[in-house]
PDB file of C-alpha atoms and ligand atoms in Angstrom:
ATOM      1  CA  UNK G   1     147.824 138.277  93.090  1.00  0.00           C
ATOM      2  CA  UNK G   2     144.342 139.720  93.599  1.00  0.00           C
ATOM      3  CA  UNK G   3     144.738 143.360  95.576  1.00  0.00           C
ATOM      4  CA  UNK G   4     140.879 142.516  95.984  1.00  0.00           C
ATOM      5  CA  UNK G   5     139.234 142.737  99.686  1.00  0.00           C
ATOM      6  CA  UNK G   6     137.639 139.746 100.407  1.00  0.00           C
ATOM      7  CA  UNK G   7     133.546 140.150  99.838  1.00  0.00           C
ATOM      8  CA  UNK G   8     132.139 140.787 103.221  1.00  0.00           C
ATOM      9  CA  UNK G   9     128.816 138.765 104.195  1.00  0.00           C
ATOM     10  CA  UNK G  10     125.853 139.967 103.349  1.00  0.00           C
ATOM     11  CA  UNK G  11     123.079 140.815 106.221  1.00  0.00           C
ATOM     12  CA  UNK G  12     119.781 138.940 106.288  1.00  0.00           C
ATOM     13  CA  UNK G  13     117.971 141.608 106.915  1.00  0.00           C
ATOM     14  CA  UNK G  14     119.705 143.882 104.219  1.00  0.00           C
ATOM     15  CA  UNK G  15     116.393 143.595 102.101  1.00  0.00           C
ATOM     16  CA  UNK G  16     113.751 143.678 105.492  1.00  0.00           C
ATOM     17  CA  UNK G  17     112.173 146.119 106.317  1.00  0.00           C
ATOM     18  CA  UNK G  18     113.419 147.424 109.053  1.00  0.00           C
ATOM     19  CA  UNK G  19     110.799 148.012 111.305  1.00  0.00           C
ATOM     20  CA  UNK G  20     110.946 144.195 111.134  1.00  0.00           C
ATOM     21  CA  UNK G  21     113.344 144.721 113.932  1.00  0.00           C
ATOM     22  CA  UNK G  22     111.815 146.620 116.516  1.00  0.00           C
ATOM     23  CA  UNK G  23     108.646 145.650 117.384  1.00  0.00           C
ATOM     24  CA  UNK G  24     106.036 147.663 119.473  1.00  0.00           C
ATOM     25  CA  UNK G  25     105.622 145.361 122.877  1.00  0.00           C
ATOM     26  CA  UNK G  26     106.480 141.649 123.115  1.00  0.00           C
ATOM     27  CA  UNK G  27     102.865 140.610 123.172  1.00  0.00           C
ATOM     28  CA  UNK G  28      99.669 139.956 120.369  1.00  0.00           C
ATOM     29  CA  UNK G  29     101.060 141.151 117.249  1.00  0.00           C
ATOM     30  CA  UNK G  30     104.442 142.135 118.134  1.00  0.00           C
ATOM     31  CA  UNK G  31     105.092 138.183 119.096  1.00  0.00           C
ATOM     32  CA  UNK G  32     104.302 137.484 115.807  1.00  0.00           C
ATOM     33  CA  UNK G  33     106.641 139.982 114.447  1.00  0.00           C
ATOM     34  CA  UNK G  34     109.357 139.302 116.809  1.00  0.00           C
ATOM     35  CA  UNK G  35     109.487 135.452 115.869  1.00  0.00           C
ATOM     36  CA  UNK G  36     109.762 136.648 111.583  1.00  0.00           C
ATOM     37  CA  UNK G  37     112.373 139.030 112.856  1.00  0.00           C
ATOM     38  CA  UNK G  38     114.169 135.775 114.495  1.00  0.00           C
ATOM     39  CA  UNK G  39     113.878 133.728 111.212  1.00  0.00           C
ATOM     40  CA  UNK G  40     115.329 136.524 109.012  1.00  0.00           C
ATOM     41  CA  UNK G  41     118.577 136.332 111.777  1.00  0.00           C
ATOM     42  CA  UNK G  42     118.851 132.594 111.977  1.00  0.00           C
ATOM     43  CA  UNK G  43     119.330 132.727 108.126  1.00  0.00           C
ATOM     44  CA  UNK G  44     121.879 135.537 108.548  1.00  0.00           C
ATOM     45  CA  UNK G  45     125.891 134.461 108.164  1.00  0.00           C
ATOM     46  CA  UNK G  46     126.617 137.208 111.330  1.00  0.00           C
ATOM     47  CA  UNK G  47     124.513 136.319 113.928  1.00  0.00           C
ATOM     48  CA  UNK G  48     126.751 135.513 116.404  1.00  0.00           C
ATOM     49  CA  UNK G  49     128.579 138.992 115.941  1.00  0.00           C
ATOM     50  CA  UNK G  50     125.433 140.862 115.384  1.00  0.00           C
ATOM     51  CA  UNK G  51     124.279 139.088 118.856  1.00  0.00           C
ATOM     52  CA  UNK G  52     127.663 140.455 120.876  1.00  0.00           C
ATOM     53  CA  UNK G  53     127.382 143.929 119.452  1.00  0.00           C
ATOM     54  CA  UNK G  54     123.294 144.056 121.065  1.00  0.00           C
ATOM     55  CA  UNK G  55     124.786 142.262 124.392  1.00  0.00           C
ATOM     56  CA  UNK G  56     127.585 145.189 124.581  1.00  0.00           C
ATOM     57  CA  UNK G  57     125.570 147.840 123.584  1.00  0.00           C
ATOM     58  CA  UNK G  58     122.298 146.950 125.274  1.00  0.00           C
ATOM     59  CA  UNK G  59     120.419 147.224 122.028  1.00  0.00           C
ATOM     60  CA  UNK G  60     116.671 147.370 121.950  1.00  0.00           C
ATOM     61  CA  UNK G  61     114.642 144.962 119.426  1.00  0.00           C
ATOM     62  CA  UNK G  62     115.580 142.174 117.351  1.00  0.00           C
ATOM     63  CA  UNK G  63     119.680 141.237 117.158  1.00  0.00           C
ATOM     64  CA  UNK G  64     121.535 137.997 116.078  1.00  0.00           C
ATOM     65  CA  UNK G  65     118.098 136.059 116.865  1.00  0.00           C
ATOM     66  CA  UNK G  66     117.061 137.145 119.991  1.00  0.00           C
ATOM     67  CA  UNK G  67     114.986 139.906 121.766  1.00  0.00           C
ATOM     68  CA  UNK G  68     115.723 141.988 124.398  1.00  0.00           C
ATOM     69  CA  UNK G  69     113.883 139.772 126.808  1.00  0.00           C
ATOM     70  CA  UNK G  70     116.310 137.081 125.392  1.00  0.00           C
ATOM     71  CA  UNK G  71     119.289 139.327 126.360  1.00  0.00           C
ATOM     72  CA  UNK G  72     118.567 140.060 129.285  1.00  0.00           C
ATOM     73  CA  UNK G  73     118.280 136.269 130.669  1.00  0.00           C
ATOM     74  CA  UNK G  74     121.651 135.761 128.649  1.00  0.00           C
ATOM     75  CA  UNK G  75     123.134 138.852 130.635  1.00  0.00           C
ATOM     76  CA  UNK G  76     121.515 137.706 134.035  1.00  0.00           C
ATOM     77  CA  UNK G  77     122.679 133.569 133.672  1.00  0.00           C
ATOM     78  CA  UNK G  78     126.320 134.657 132.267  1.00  0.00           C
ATOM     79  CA  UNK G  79     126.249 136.809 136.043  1.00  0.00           C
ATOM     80  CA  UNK G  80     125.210 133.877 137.683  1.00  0.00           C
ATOM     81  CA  UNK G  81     128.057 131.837 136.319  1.00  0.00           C
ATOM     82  CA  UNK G  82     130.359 134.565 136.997  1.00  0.00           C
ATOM     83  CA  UNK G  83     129.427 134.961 140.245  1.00  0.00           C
ATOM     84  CA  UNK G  84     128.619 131.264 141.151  1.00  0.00           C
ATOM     85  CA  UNK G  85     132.437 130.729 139.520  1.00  0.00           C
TER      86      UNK G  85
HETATM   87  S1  SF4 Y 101     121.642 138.697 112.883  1.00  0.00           S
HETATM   88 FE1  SF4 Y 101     121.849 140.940 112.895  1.00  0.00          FE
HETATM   89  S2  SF4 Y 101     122.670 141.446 110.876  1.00  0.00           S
HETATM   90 FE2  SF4 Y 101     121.812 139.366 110.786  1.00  0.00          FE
HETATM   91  S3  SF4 Y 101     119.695 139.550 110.122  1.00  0.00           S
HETATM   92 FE3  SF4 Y 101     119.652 139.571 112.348  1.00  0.00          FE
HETATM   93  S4  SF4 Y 101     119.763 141.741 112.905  1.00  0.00           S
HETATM   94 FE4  SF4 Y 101     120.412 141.584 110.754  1.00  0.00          FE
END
């Protein structure tokens, strides 16, 4: 029997740089940057837990995919269903 932790995944952005991650503004440049911050996460085996820990902390820049902008409609349509519900 192996006393052994299980190896935990790996990051995507373990080897990014990051500054990757938190883009300057959301338009020119930072668009650009934004969307190669968004590739490195859909890659990434823990974007869906990376995404819930931005959602509960209200993180700024680039989390499990998604933006800030991104967050906030997710935040403002899960409302609406709680509300409409
Ligand atoms: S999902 Fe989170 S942990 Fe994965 S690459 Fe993106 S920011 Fe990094």
């Amino acid at each position: 029997m192996s006393t052994a932790a299980p190896a935990k995944p790996r990051p995507a952005c373990a080897d990014e740089d990051p500054e990757l991650f938190f883009p300057i503004g959301n338009t020119g440049p930072a668009l650009l940057q934004i969307e190669e911050a968004k590739a490195v996460c859909r890659r990434c085996p823990l974007m869906e837990s990376c995404l819930q820990g931005a959602l509960d902390r209200t993180e700024s820049g680039v989390w499990g995919g998604t933006d800030e902008a991104d967050r906030r409609r997710m935040k403002r349509r899960a409302a609406r269903q709680r509300a409409a519900a």
